[in-house]
Amino acid sequence: MGATAALDRWQFAVTIVYHFLFVPVTIGLAWFVAGMQTAWHRTGKEHYLRMTRFFGKLFLINFALGVVTGIVQEFQFGMNWSVYSRFVGSVFGAPLAIEGVVAFFLESTFLGLWLFGWDRLRPRVHLAMIWMVVAGTTSSAYFILAANSWMQHPVGHVLKDGRAEMDSLGDVLLQPLQLTHFFHTIAASLVTTGLLVTAVSAYWLRKGENVELFRSAVRGALWVTVAAAVVVIGVGHYQAQIIARVQPMKMAAAEALYETRSPAPLSLLAIGPWEKHPERTDVDIVLPHGLSVLATNSWNGEIRGIDDVQREYERRYGPGGYTPIVGSVYWSWRVMVTIGFLALLYGLAWLWLGRRRGRGLDRSRWFAWSAYLFLLLPFLANTAGWLFTEMGRQPWIVQGLLRTHDGISPLVGAGSVIATLSGFAVVYSVLAVIEGWLMLRAVRTGPERPAPEITREDALPPMLY
C-alpha cells in the first residue's frame, strides 16, 4: 500500500475513533433522559425531574460535540476517497441521505422543541419531544450502520459500468449483519451510559449530597448496565455466527486460526512472531470445541482457517495478500468481549452489594473508585469494536468488490493529507479539552435545587444551560 493510502487510512481512523467516543454516550443518554422524564410524568416525583434536567445537560454537551466531529467524516469520502465514493455512491449514498435528511434534521428539530419547550408545551407533548429525539438518534445510528454493514457484506446491488448500483433498498437496510450490528451498537451505548451515570452518581453519593436523587439514578444505571450487557453478549454471539459465514477471514484472524478445523477450538491466549502477518502461533492456549459452538452452534462445526481462505481468495480475486493484521484483529476482539462480560459482572456485583448494605452505596470509597475505573472501559470496548470491524475487513474497503488502496483520490497527495491530519489533530485536541471541561463543570455543578411544589402540570422555568 502506498504512503498516501496509508495516510488516508490514518486520517479516517483518527477522526472516526474520536467521533465514536461521543456517539454511544449521545445514544444512551437520550434513552436514559427520556426514561427519567417518563418516570416523572407518570409518578410526579421531583427527583425524576431533577435527574432529567441534570443528565439532559450532559446529553446536550455530547450531542453538540458529536455533530461537530461527525461532519468531517462525510467530507472525507469526497476528498480523500473519491474513487470509492464514485464506486459506491448509488448504494452508500441512500442510507446516508436518509440519515441526514430524515433522522438528523428531525432529531435536531425535536431537540430544540424539547430544550425550549419546558414552559411552552403541554407536559405530554413535551414528553413526546424527547422520545422523538430518541427515535431520531436511534434511526440515525441505524442508517449509518446500514451503510457500514453493506461495506462488510455488500448485498442488494448490481455491478454496472464499473460501479455498484442498488437494486434492493430492503436488502441493504435489512440484511442480518446490519440487524446484529444495530442492536449490538445500541446495547453497547446503553452499557456506556449506564456506567457513566453510575460514575456520576458515585461522585455525589461519596460527597453525601443529593443522596435520594443519586440513589435512584445509580440503581437505574446498574440495572441498565446489566440488561444491556446481556443483550451485547447475546447479540454478539449471533453476530459472530454471521461473520463466520460472510467474512471467514475476519473470524479466522480473530482466533489466529491458520488451518481449517472441525471441531475448532476457542483461543484463550495466542502468542506468535512479532510480525504484521505471522504465519503461525508459537503458543496457543485453547478451549476445545469452543469456537465451533460460538460460531456454528455445533459441537463439531467447521471453521475455515486463514490459509484456506487466503487460497480461495487468490483463486477468486487474483494474487495478493488477503490477511488482515492478525494481532490487531485478535486482540481488539478480546478486549471488546472481555469488557462486555466485566460490565455484566460489575453491575450484578454492585446491585447485590447495594441491596445487602440496606442504605445502598452511600459514601462507599470502593464503589466510587470502581465506578471511575469502569467508566473508562466501555469507551475502550467501543473503540476496540470499531477497530475489529474495520481492520478485520482489510485489504477490502468494500468486501470482495473494492480494495482499500484502489479507493483513494488519485489527485490528493501525501502532503495534503499530512496537513489536514495535523489540523484535525490540533482541532480535536482543543475539542477534547472543551468537552472535558464542560462535562466536569456540569457534573460538579450538580442538579438544580428543588423547586417548591413542582408537579407535572406546572409551568416550569426555561431550561437554560
Coordinates of C-alpha atoms in Angstrom, one line a residue:
M1 CA 0.0 0.0 0.0
G2 CA 1.3 3.5 -0.9
A3 CA 2.2 6.2 1.5
T4 CA -0.9 8.3 0.5
A5 CA -3.3 5.4 1.0
A6 CA -1.8 4.7 4.5
L7 CA -2.1 8.4 5.5
D8 CA -5.7 8.4 4.2
R9 CA -6.5 5.4 6.4
W10 CA -4.8 7.0 9.4
Q11 CA -6.8 10.2 8.9
F12 CA -10.1 8.5 8.7
A13 CA -9.2 6.2 11.6
V14 CA -8.3 9.1 13.9
T15 CA -11.4 11.1 13.0
I16 CA -13.9 8.2 13.2
V17 CA -12.5 6.8 16.5
Y18 CA -12.6 10.3 18.1
H19 CA -16.1 10.9 16.8
F20 CA -17.3 7.5 18.1
L21 CA -16.3 8.5 21.7
F22 CA -19.4 10.8 21.6
V23 CA -21.9 8.6 19.7
P24 CA -22.6 5.9 22.3
V25 CA -23.0 8.5 25.1
T26 CA -25.4 10.5 23.0
I27 CA -27.5 7.5 22.0
G28 CA -27.5 6.1 25.5
L29 CA -28.2 9.3 27.3
A30 CA -31.1 10.1 25.0
W31 CA -32.8 6.9 26.1
F32 CA -31.9 7.4 29.8
V33 CA -33.2 11.0 29.9
A34 CA -36.4 10.0 28.1
G35 CA -36.8 7.2 30.6
M36 CA -36.4 9.6 33.6
Q37 CA -38.8 12.2 32.2
T38 CA -41.3 9.4 31.6
A39 CA -40.9 8.3 35.2
W40 CA -41.5 11.9 36.4
H41 CA -44.6 12.2 34.1
R42 CA -46.1 9.0 35.5
T43 CA -45.2 9.4 39.2
G44 CA -44.8 13.2 39.7
K45 CA -41.8 12.5 41.9
E46 CA -39.5 15.5 41.8
H47 CA -36.2 13.7 41.8
Y48 CA -37.0 12.2 38.4
L49 CA -37.5 15.7 37.1
R50 CA -34.2 16.9 38.5
M51 CA -32.4 13.8 37.1
T52 CA -34.0 14.5 33.7
R53 CA -32.7 18.1 33.6
F54 CA -29.3 17.2 35.1
F55 CA -28.4 14.4 32.8
G56 CA -30.0 16.3 29.9
K57 CA -27.1 18.8 30.2
L58 CA -24.6 16.0 29.7
F59 CA -26.7 14.8 26.7
L60 CA -26.7 18.2 25.1
I61 CA -22.9 18.7 25.5
N62 CA -22.2 15.3 23.9
F63 CA -24.8 15.9 21.1
A64 CA -23.1 19.2 20.1
L65 CA -19.6 17.8 20.1
G66 CA -20.7 14.7 18.2
V67 CA -22.3 16.8 15.5
V68 CA -19.1 18.9 15.1
T69 CA -16.8 15.8 14.9
G70 CA -19.2 13.8 12.7
I71 CA -19.4 16.3 9.9
V72 CA -15.8 15.7 8.9
Q73 CA -16.5 12.1 8.1
E74 CA -18.7 12.7 5.1
F75 CA -16.3 15.3 3.7
Q76 CA -13.5 12.8 3.7
F77 CA -15.4 10.4 1.4
G78 CA -15.4 13.0 -1.4
M79 CA -11.9 14.5 -0.7
N80 CA -9.7 11.5 0.2
W81 CA -11.8 8.6 -1.2
S82 CA -13.2 9.9 -4.4
V83 CA -12.8 6.6 -6.3
Y84 CA -14.6 4.8 -3.5
S85 CA -17.3 7.4 -3.4
R86 CA -17.9 7.0 -7.2
F87 CA -18.0 3.3 -6.9
V88 CA -20.4 3.0 -4.0
G89 CA -22.3 6.3 -4.4
S90 CA -25.5 4.8 -5.7
V91 CA -25.7 2.4 -2.8
F92 CA -23.9 4.1 0.1
G93 CA -25.5 7.4 -0.6
A94 CA -29.0 6.3 0.0
P95 CA -28.8 5.4 3.8
L96 CA -26.5 8.4 4.4
A97 CA -29.0 10.7 2.7
I98 CA -31.9 9.2 4.7
E99 CA -29.9 9.7 7.9
G100 CA -29.1 13.3 7.0
V101 CA -32.4 14.4 5.8
V102 CA -34.8 12.4 7.9
A103 CA -33.0 11.3 11.1
F104 CA -30.6 14.2 11.8
F105 CA -32.8 17.1 10.9
L106 CA -35.8 15.7 12.7
E107 CA -33.6 14.9 15.7
S108 CA -32.3 18.5 15.8
T109 CA -35.8 19.9 15.4
F110 CA -37.3 17.9 18.2
L111 CA -34.3 18.5 20.4
G112 CA -34.9 22.2 20.1
L113 CA -38.5 21.9 20.9
W114 CA -37.7 19.8 24.0
L115 CA -35.0 22.2 25.1
F116 CA -37.0 25.4 24.8
G117 CA -40.5 23.9 25.4
W118 CA -40.5 23.3 29.1
D119 CA -42.7 26.2 29.9
R120 CA -44.4 26.4 26.5
L121 CA -45.7 22.9 25.7
R122 CA -48.2 20.7 27.4
P123 CA -46.4 18.0 29.6
R124 CA -47.4 15.1 27.3
V125 CA -46.4 17.0 24.2
H126 CA -43.1 17.9 25.8
L127 CA -42.5 14.3 26.8
A128 CA -43.2 13.3 23.2
M129 CA -40.5 15.6 22.0
I130 CA -37.7 13.8 23.9
W131 CA -39.0 10.4 22.6
M132 CA -38.8 11.8 19.1
V133 CA -35.2 12.8 19.8
V134 CA -34.6 9.2 20.9
A135 CA -36.2 8.0 17.7
G136 CA -34.1 10.4 15.6
T137 CA -30.9 9.5 17.4
T138 CA -31.5 5.7 17.1
S139 CA -32.6 5.9 13.5
S140 CA -29.6 7.9 12.7
A141 CA -27.4 5.2 14.0
Y142 CA -29.4 2.6 12.1
F143 CA -28.9 4.2 8.7
I144 CA -25.2 4.9 9.2
L145 CA -24.7 1.3 10.4
A146 CA -26.6 0.1 7.3
A147 CA -24.1 1.8 5.1
N148 CA -21.2 0.3 7.0
S149 CA -22.8 -3.2 7.0
W150 CA -23.1 -3.0 3.3
M151 CA -19.3 -2.4 3.1
Q152 CA -18.8 -5.5 5.2
H153 CA -21.3 -7.7 3.2
P154 CA -22.4 -6.0 0.0
V155 CA -25.9 -7.1 -0.9
G156 CA -28.8 -5.7 -2.9
H157 CA -26.7 -4.3 -5.8
V158 CA -25.5 -5.0 -9.3
L159 CA -22.3 -4.0 -10.9
K160 CA -22.7 -1.7 -13.9
D161 CA -20.1 0.3 -15.8
G162 CA -17.6 -0.2 -13.0
R163 CA -19.9 0.9 -10.3
A164 CA -22.2 -0.7 -7.7
E165 CA -25.8 0.3 -8.3
M166 CA -28.6 -0.5 -5.8
D167 CA -31.3 -2.8 -6.9
S168 CA -32.9 -3.6 -3.5
L169 CA -33.0 -1.0 -0.7
G170 CA -34.7 -3.6 1.5
D171 CA -31.7 -5.9 1.2
V172 CA -29.3 -3.1 2.1
L173 CA -31.3 -2.0 5.2
L174 CA -32.5 -5.3 6.5
Q175 CA -29.7 -7.8 5.9
P176 CA -28.9 -9.9 9.0
L177 CA -25.4 -8.4 9.5
Q178 CA -27.0 -5.0 9.7
L179 CA -29.6 -6.0 12.3
T180 CA -27.0 -7.5 14.6
H181 CA -24.7 -4.5 14.1
F182 CA -27.5 -2.2 15.1
F183 CA -28.7 -4.0 18.2
H184 CA -25.1 -4.6 19.3
T185 CA -24.3 -0.9 19.0
I186 CA -27.4 0.3 20.8
A187 CA -26.9 -2.1 23.6
A188 CA -23.2 -1.1 23.9
S189 CA -24.3 2.6 24.0
L190 CA -26.6 1.8 26.9
V191 CA -23.8 0.0 28.7
T192 CA -21.6 3.1 28.2
T193 CA -24.4 5.3 29.5
G194 CA -25.1 3.0 32.4
L195 CA -21.5 3.2 33.6
L196 CA -21.3 6.9 33.0
V197 CA -24.4 7.6 35.1
T198 CA -23.0 5.2 37.8
A199 CA -19.7 7.1 38.0
V200 CA -21.5 10.5 38.2
S201 CA -23.9 9.1 40.9
A202 CA -20.9 7.6 42.8
Y203 CA -19.3 11.0 42.9
W204 CA -22.3 12.7 44.5
L205 CA -23.1 9.8 46.8
R206 CA -19.5 9.9 48.1
K207 CA -20.0 13.6 48.8
G208 CA -23.2 12.8 50.7
E209 CA -25.3 15.4 48.7
N210 CA -28.5 14.9 46.7
V211 CA -28.5 11.4 48.1
E212 CA -32.1 10.4 47.3
L213 CA -31.7 11.5 43.7
F214 CA -28.5 9.7 43.0
R215 CA -29.5 6.6 44.9
S216 CA -32.3 6.3 42.4
A217 CA -30.0 7.1 39.5
V218 CA -27.4 4.6 40.4
R219 CA -30.0 1.8 40.8
G220 CA -31.4 2.5 37.4
A221 CA -28.0 2.8 35.9
L222 CA -26.8 -0.5 37.2
W223 CA -29.9 -2.3 36.0
V224 CA -29.5 -0.7 32.6
T225 CA -25.8 -1.8 32.6
V226 CA -26.8 -5.4 33.4
A227 CA -29.6 -5.7 30.9
A228 CA -27.7 -4.0 28.1
A229 CA -24.6 -6.2 28.8
V230 CA -26.8 -9.3 28.4
V231 CA -28.0 -8.0 25.1
V232 CA -24.5 -7.1 24.0
I233 CA -23.3 -10.6 24.7
G234 CA -26.3 -12.4 23.2
V235 CA -26.4 -10.3 20.0
G236 CA -22.6 -10.6 19.8
H237 CA -22.9 -14.4 19.7
Y238 CA -25.2 -14.2 16.7
Q239 CA -23.0 -11.6 15.1
A240 CA -20.1 -13.9 15.3
Q241 CA -22.0 -16.6 13.5
I242 CA -22.9 -14.3 10.7
I243 CA -19.3 -13.1 10.4
A244 CA -18.0 -16.7 10.2
R245 CA -20.3 -17.1 7.1
V246 CA -19.8 -13.8 5.3
Q247 CA -16.4 -12.8 6.4
P248 CA -14.5 -16.0 7.2
M249 CA -11.1 -14.3 7.1
K250 CA -12.1 -11.9 9.8
M251 CA -13.3 -14.7 12.1
A252 CA -10.1 -16.8 11.4
A253 CA -7.9 -13.8 12.2
A254 CA -9.9 -13.1 15.3
E255 CA -8.9 -16.5 16.6
A256 CA -5.5 -16.8 15.0
L257 CA -6.7 -19.9 13.3
Y258 CA -4.4 -20.8 10.4
E259 CA -5.7 -24.3 9.5
T260 CA -9.4 -25.2 8.9
R261 CA -10.6 -27.2 11.9
S262 CA -13.5 -29.3 12.8
P263 CA -14.1 -29.1 15.7
A264 CA -12.5 -25.7 16.1
P265 CA -11.1 -24.6 19.5
L266 CA -11.6 -21.2 21.0
S267 CA -8.3 -19.4 21.5
L268 CA -7.8 -18.1 25.1
L269 CA -4.2 -16.8 24.6
A270 CA -2.2 -16.9 21.4
I271 CA 1.4 -15.7 21.0
G272 CA 3.1 -15.6 17.7
P273 CA 6.0 -13.9 15.9
W274 CA 6.1 -10.1 16.2
E275 CA 5.2 -9.6 12.6
K276 CA 2.4 -7.8 10.7
H277 CA 1.3 -11.1 9.1
P278 CA 2.7 -14.0 11.1
E279 CA 2.2 -17.4 9.5
R280 CA 1.9 -19.4 12.8
T281 CA 1.4 -19.1 16.5
D282 CA 4.1 -20.2 18.9
V283 CA 1.8 -20.6 21.9
D284 CA -2.0 -21.1 21.7
I285 CA -4.0 -21.9 24.8
V286 CA -7.4 -23.1 23.7
L287 CA -10.8 -24.2 24.9
P288 CA -11.7 -27.4 22.8
H289 CA -14.8 -27.1 20.7
G290 CA -15.3 -23.5 21.9
L291 CA -15.2 -21.7 18.5
S292 CA -17.4 -24.3 16.9
V293 CA -20.1 -23.8 19.5
L294 CA -19.7 -20.0 19.3
A295 CA -19.8 -19.7 15.5
T296 CA -21.9 -22.6 14.4
N297 CA -24.0 -23.7 17.4
S298 CA -22.5 -27.1 16.8
W299 CA -20.1 -29.2 18.9
N300 CA -18.0 -30.2 15.9
G301 CA -18.7 -27.3 13.5
E302 CA -16.1 -26.5 10.9
I303 CA -14.3 -23.1 10.9
R304 CA -12.2 -22.2 8.0
G305 CA -8.6 -21.1 8.7
I306 CA -6.6 -18.2 7.4
D307 CA -4.5 -20.3 5.0
D308 CA -7.6 -21.9 3.4
V309 CA -9.4 -18.6 3.0
Q310 CA -6.3 -17.0 1.5
R311 CA -6.0 -19.7 -1.1
E312 CA -9.7 -19.3 -2.0
Y313 CA -9.4 -15.5 -2.3
E314 CA -6.4 -15.8 -4.6
R315 CA -8.3 -18.1 -6.9
R316 CA -11.3 -15.8 -6.9
Y317 CA -9.7 -12.3 -6.9
G318 CA -6.2 -12.9 -8.1
P319 CA -2.7 -12.9 -6.5
G320 CA -2.3 -10.7 -3.4
G321 CA -2.4 -10.7 0.4
Y322 CA -5.9 -11.0 1.8
T323 CA -5.0 -11.4 5.5
P324 CA -5.6 -8.5 7.9
I325 CA -3.1 -7.6 10.7
V326 CA -3.8 -10.7 12.8
G327 CA -2.5 -9.3 16.1
S328 CA -4.8 -6.2 15.9
V329 CA -7.9 -8.2 15.0
Y330 CA -7.1 -10.9 17.6
W331 CA -6.7 -8.5 20.5
S332 CA -9.3 -6.0 19.6
W333 CA -11.9 -8.9 19.6
R334 CA -10.7 -10.0 23.0
V335 CA -10.7 -6.5 24.5
M336 CA -14.3 -6.0 23.3
V337 CA -15.6 -9.3 24.5
T338 CA -13.8 -9.2 27.9
I339 CA -15.1 -5.8 28.8
G340 CA -18.7 -6.9 27.9
F341 CA -18.5 -9.7 30.5
L342 CA -16.8 -7.4 33.0
A343 CA -19.6 -4.8 32.7
L344 CA -22.2 -7.5 33.3
L345 CA -20.4 -8.9 36.4
Y346 CA -19.7 -5.3 37.7
G347 CA -23.4 -4.4 37.5
L348 CA -24.6 -7.6 39.2
A349 CA -22.0 -7.4 41.9
W350 CA -22.9 -3.8 43.0
L351 CA -26.6 -4.4 42.7
W352 CA -26.2 -7.3 45.2
L353 CA -23.8 -5.4 47.5
G354 CA -26.0 -2.4 47.5
R355 CA -29.0 -4.4 48.4
R356 CA -27.2 -6.1 51.3
R357 CA -26.0 -2.8 52.8
G358 CA -29.5 -1.5 53.3
R359 CA -28.6 2.1 52.8
G360 CA -27.2 1.4 49.4
L361 CA -23.8 2.6 48.3
D362 CA -23.7 6.0 50.1
R363 CA -20.2 7.2 50.8
S364 CA -18.6 4.0 49.7
R365 CA -15.0 4.6 48.7
W366 CA -14.7 1.3 46.9
F367 CA -17.8 1.9 44.9
A368 CA -16.7 5.4 43.9
W369 CA -13.2 4.3 42.8
S370 CA -14.5 1.2 41.0
A371 CA -17.1 3.4 39.2
Y372 CA -14.4 5.8 38.0
L373 CA -12.3 2.9 36.7
F374 CA -15.1 1.2 34.9
L375 CA -16.2 4.4 33.3
L376 CA -13.1 4.1 31.0
L377 CA -13.8 0.5 30.0
P378 CA -16.8 0.9 27.7
F379 CA -15.0 3.6 25.6
L380 CA -12.1 1.2 25.2
A381 CA -14.5 -1.6 24.2
N382 CA -16.3 0.6 21.7
T383 CA -13.1 1.6 20.1
A384 CA -11.9 -2.0 20.1
G385 CA -15.1 -3.0 18.4
W386 CA -14.7 -0.5 15.6
L387 CA -11.1 -1.5 15.1
F388 CA -12.1 -5.1 14.9
T389 CA -14.9 -4.3 12.4
E390 CA -12.8 -2.2 10.1
M391 CA -9.3 -3.7 10.3
G392 CA -10.7 -7.2 10.1
R393 CA -12.1 -6.4 6.7
Q394 CA -8.8 -5.4 5.2
P395 CA -7.5 -5.3 2.5
W396 CA -11.1 -4.5 1.3
I397 CA -12.8 -1.2 1.6
V398 CA -15.9 -3.0 0.2
Q399 CA -15.7 -6.7 0.9
G400 CA -14.9 -8.6 -2.3
L401 CA -15.6 -5.6 -4.6
L402 CA -13.0 -2.8 -4.0
R403 CA -9.7 -2.9 -2.3
T404 CA -8.7 -0.1 0.1
H405 CA -5.7 1.2 -1.9
D406 CA -7.9 1.4 -5.1
G407 CA -10.4 3.7 -3.4
I408 CA -8.3 6.7 -2.7
S409 CA -8.4 10.0 -4.6
P410 CA -5.7 10.0 -7.2
L411 CA -5.1 13.8 -7.2
V412 CA -4.7 14.2 -3.4
G413 CA -1.1 13.9 -2.4
A414 CA 0.5 12.8 0.8
G415 CA 1.4 16.4 1.7
S416 CA -2.2 17.5 1.6
V417 CA -3.3 14.6 3.8
I418 CA -0.5 15.3 6.3
A419 CA -1.5 18.9 6.5
T420 CA -5.2 18.2 7.1
L421 CA -4.4 15.3 9.5
S422 CA -2.2 17.7 11.6
G423 CA -5.0 20.3 11.5
F424 CA -7.6 17.8 12.7
A425 CA -5.3 16.7 15.5
V426 CA -5.0 20.2 16.8
V427 CA -8.7 21.0 16.4
Y428 CA -9.7 17.7 18.0
S429 CA -7.3 18.2 20.9
V430 CA -8.9 21.6 21.6
L431 CA -12.4 20.0 21.4
A432 CA -11.3 17.2 23.8
V433 CA -10.3 19.9 26.3
I434 CA -13.6 21.8 25.8
E435 CA -15.6 18.6 26.2
G436 CA -13.8 17.5 29.4
W437 CA -14.2 21.0 30.9
L438 CA -17.9 21.2 30.1
M439 CA -18.6 17.7 31.3
L440 CA -16.7 18.2 34.6
R441 CA -18.2 21.6 35.2
A442 CA -21.7 20.2 34.6
V443 CA -21.1 17.2 36.9
R444 CA -19.6 19.3 39.7
T445 CA -22.3 21.9 39.5
G446 CA -24.8 19.1 40.0
P447 CA -28.6 19.1 39.7
E448 CA -30.7 22.2 40.2
R449 CA -32.0 22.9 43.6
P450 CA -35.5 21.5 44.4
A451 CA -38.3 24.0 43.4
P452 CA -41.4 24.2 45.6
E453 CA -44.4 22.1 44.6
I454 CA -43.3 21.2 41.1
T455 CA -45.9 18.9 39.5
R456 CA -46.4 17.5 36.0
E457 CA -49.0 20.2 35.2
D458 CA -47.0 23.2 36.5
A459 CA -45.3 25.5 34.1
L460 CA -41.5 25.1 34.6
P461 CA -38.8 27.7 34.3
P462 CA -37.0 27.7 30.9
M463 CA -34.3 25.1 30.6
L464 CA -31.3 27.3 30.0
Y465 CA -27.8 25.9 30.1

